[in-house]
Amino acid sequence: MAARLEIIISFDEDLNKCHVEYTTGESLDIVNEEKEVIIQLRNKLLCSMENELARGIRHYLH
């Protein structure tokens, strides 16, 4: 059983916009609990980023 969440975040300073891409993957024998955790993580991260961008907070990833 395995689940994967890959998130790519980029920020264009010229346009002052953040772009988020994500992909998910799972093995054939994934259980519902694993799938739910991936969905929750994705939703919480995207929601958190939207809130921070609305307040003008920027995080730079190195």
Short mmCIF file of N, CA and C in Angstrom, two decimals:
data_model
loop_
_atom_site.label_atom_id
_atom_site.label_comp_id
_atom_site.label_asym_id
_atom_site.label_seq_id
_atom_site.Cartn_x
_atom_site.Cartn_y
_atom_site.Cartn_z
N MET A 1 0.84 -1.18 0.00
CA MET A 1 0.00 0.00 0.00
C MET A 1 0.88 1.24 0.00
N ALA A 2 0.56 2.15 -0.86
CA ALA A 2 1.34 3.38 -0.92
C ALA A 2 0.51 4.50 -1.55
N ALA A 3 0.77 5.71 -1.08
CA ALA A 3 0.12 6.89 -1.64
C ALA A 3 1.18 7.98 -1.75
N ARG A 4 1.00 8.86 -2.74
CA ARG A 4 1.99 9.90 -2.99
C ARG A 4 1.27 11.20 -3.30
N LEU A 5 1.79 12.29 -2.77
CA LEU A 5 1.30 13.63 -3.07
C LEU A 5 2.52 14.47 -3.42
N GLU A 6 2.57 14.96 -4.64
CA GLU A 6 3.68 15.81 -5.09
C GLU A 6 3.12 17.20 -5.36
N ILE A 7 3.76 18.21 -4.77
CA ILE A 7 3.29 19.59 -4.90
C ILE A 7 4.43 20.44 -5.44
N ILE A 8 4.14 21.20 -6.48
CA ILE A 8 5.12 22.11 -7.07
C ILE A 8 4.56 23.52 -6.91
N ILE A 9 5.32 24.37 -6.22
CA ILE A 9 4.89 25.74 -5.95
C ILE A 9 5.89 26.69 -6.58
N SER A 10 5.39 27.63 -7.37
CA SER A 10 6.28 28.63 -7.96
C SER A 10 5.63 30.01 -7.79
N PHE A 11 6.47 31.02 -7.65
CA PHE A 11 5.99 32.38 -7.47
C PHE A 11 6.64 33.27 -8.51
N ASP A 12 5.83 34.01 -9.23
CA ASP A 12 6.31 34.95 -10.24
C ASP A 12 6.28 36.35 -9.61
N GLU A 13 7.45 36.86 -9.27
CA GLU A 13 7.52 38.17 -8.62
C GLU A 13 7.06 39.29 -9.54
N ASP A 14 7.29 39.17 -10.84
CA ASP A 14 6.86 40.21 -11.77
C ASP A 14 5.35 40.33 -11.80
N LEU A 15 4.67 39.20 -11.78
CA LEU A 15 3.20 39.19 -11.81
C LEU A 15 2.58 39.17 -10.42
N ASN A 16 3.43 38.94 -9.40
CA ASN A 16 2.98 38.83 -8.02
C ASN A 16 1.91 37.74 -7.87
N LYS A 17 2.18 36.60 -8.51
CA LYS A 17 1.23 35.48 -8.47
C LYS A 17 1.95 34.19 -8.12
N CYS A 18 1.24 33.37 -7.39
CA CYS A 18 1.75 32.06 -7.01
C CYS A 18 1.02 31.01 -7.84
N HIS A 19 1.76 30.02 -8.30
CA HIS A 19 1.19 28.93 -9.09
C HIS A 19 1.45 27.62 -8.36
N VAL A 20 0.41 26.84 -8.17
CA VAL A 20 0.53 25.57 -7.46
C VAL A 20 0.04 24.45 -8.37
N GLU A 21 0.87 23.44 -8.51
CA GLU A 21 0.48 22.24 -9.24
C GLU A 21 0.61 21.06 -8.29
N TYR A 22 -0.26 20.10 -8.42
CA TYR A 22 -0.12 18.91 -7.60
C TYR A 22 -0.53 17.67 -8.38
N THR A 23 0.08 16.57 -8.03
CA THR A 23 -0.28 15.27 -8.59
C THR A 23 -0.35 14.28 -7.43
N THR A 24 -1.20 13.31 -7.60
CA THR A 24 -1.31 12.25 -6.61
C THR A 24 -1.12 10.92 -7.30
N GLY A 25 -0.67 9.98 -6.56
CA GLY A 25 -0.49 8.63 -7.08
C GLY A 25 -0.76 7.64 -5.97
N GLU A 26 -1.15 6.46 -6.37
CA GLU A 26 -1.44 5.44 -5.38
C GLU A 26 -1.25 4.06 -5.97
N SER A 27 -0.94 3.13 -5.11
CA SER A 27 -0.81 1.75 -5.56
C SER A 27 -2.21 1.15 -5.69
N LEU A 28 -2.29 0.01 -6.32
CA LEU A 28 -3.59 -0.62 -6.53
C LEU A 28 -4.24 -1.09 -5.23
N ASP A 29 -3.44 -1.34 -4.22
CA ASP A 29 -3.98 -1.86 -2.96
C ASP A 29 -4.09 -0.80 -1.87
N ILE A 30 -4.25 0.47 -2.26
CA ILE A 30 -4.36 1.55 -1.27
C ILE A 30 -5.67 1.40 -0.50
N VAL A 31 -5.62 1.71 0.78
CA VAL A 31 -6.82 1.65 1.60
C VAL A 31 -7.44 3.05 1.68
N ASN A 32 -8.71 3.10 2.00
CA ASN A 32 -9.43 4.38 2.03
C ASN A 32 -8.80 5.37 3.00
N GLU A 33 -8.27 4.90 4.12
CA GLU A 33 -7.65 5.79 5.10
C GLU A 33 -6.45 6.53 4.50
N GLU A 34 -5.65 5.84 3.71
CA GLU A 34 -4.50 6.49 3.06
C GLU A 34 -4.97 7.53 2.04
N LYS A 35 -5.97 7.18 1.29
CA LYS A 35 -6.50 8.11 0.29
C LYS A 35 -7.06 9.36 0.97
N GLU A 36 -7.76 9.19 2.08
CA GLU A 36 -8.31 10.33 2.82
C GLU A 36 -7.21 11.23 3.38
N VAL A 37 -6.13 10.66 3.87
CA VAL A 37 -5.02 11.46 4.40
C VAL A 37 -4.41 12.31 3.29
N ILE A 38 -4.21 11.74 2.11
CA ILE A 38 -3.67 12.49 0.97
C ILE A 38 -4.59 13.65 0.61
N ILE A 39 -5.88 13.39 0.55
CA ILE A 39 -6.85 14.44 0.21
C ILE A 39 -6.83 15.54 1.27
N GLN A 40 -6.79 15.16 2.54
CA GLN A 40 -6.75 16.15 3.62
C GLN A 40 -5.48 16.99 3.57
N LEU A 41 -4.34 16.36 3.35
CA LEU A 41 -3.08 17.10 3.25
C LEU A 41 -3.12 18.11 2.11
N ARG A 42 -3.57 17.66 0.95
CA ARG A 42 -3.65 18.55 -0.21
C ARG A 42 -4.56 19.74 0.09
N ASN A 43 -5.74 19.47 0.62
CA ASN A 43 -6.69 20.54 0.88
C ASN A 43 -6.19 21.52 1.94
N LYS A 44 -5.57 21.01 3.00
CA LYS A 44 -5.06 21.89 4.05
C LYS A 44 -3.91 22.76 3.55
N LEU A 45 -3.03 22.19 2.77
CA LEU A 45 -1.91 22.97 2.24
C LEU A 45 -2.41 24.06 1.30
N LEU A 46 -3.30 23.72 0.38
CA LEU A 46 -3.81 24.72 -0.55
C LEU A 46 -4.60 25.81 0.18
N CYS A 47 -5.38 25.43 1.17
CA CYS A 47 -6.14 26.41 1.95
C CYS A 47 -5.19 27.32 2.73
N SER A 48 -4.17 26.76 3.33
CA SER A 48 -3.20 27.55 4.08
C SER A 48 -2.49 28.54 3.17
N MET A 49 -2.10 28.09 1.99
CA MET A 49 -1.43 28.99 1.05
C MET A 49 -2.34 30.11 0.61
N GLU A 50 -3.61 29.81 0.34
CA GLU A 50 -4.55 30.84 -0.07
C GLU A 50 -4.71 31.89 1.04
N ASN A 51 -4.80 31.44 2.28
CA ASN A 51 -4.93 32.38 3.41
C ASN A 51 -3.70 33.25 3.55
N GLU A 52 -2.53 32.67 3.43
CA GLU A 52 -1.30 33.45 3.57
C GLU A 52 -1.11 34.42 2.42
N LEU A 53 -1.46 34.00 1.21
CA LEU A 53 -1.33 34.92 0.07
C LEU A 53 -2.31 36.07 0.21
N ALA A 54 -3.49 35.81 0.73
CA ALA A 54 -4.47 36.87 0.92
C ALA A 54 -3.99 37.89 1.95
N ARG A 55 -3.20 37.44 2.93
CA ARG A 55 -2.66 38.35 3.95
C ARG A 55 -1.32 38.94 3.52
N GLY A 56 -0.80 38.53 2.38
CA GLY A 56 0.45 39.09 1.89
C GLY A 56 1.69 38.40 2.41
N ILE A 57 1.55 37.23 3.00
CA ILE A 57 2.70 36.49 3.52
C ILE A 57 3.25 35.60 2.41
N ARG A 58 4.55 35.66 2.22
CA ARG A 58 5.18 34.83 1.19
C ARG A 58 6.20 33.91 1.82
N HIS A 59 6.21 32.68 1.35
CA HIS A 59 7.22 31.72 1.77
C HIS A 59 8.05 31.38 0.54
N TYR A 60 9.35 31.46 0.68
CA TYR A 60 10.24 31.12 -0.42
C TYR A 60 10.88 29.77 -0.13
N LEU A 61 10.75 28.87 -1.07
CA LEU A 61 11.34 27.55 -0.92
C LEU A 61 12.69 27.53 -1.60
N HIS A 62 13.67 26.94 -0.96
CA HIS A 62 15.02 26.85 -1.52
C HIS A 62 15.32 25.42 -1.86
#
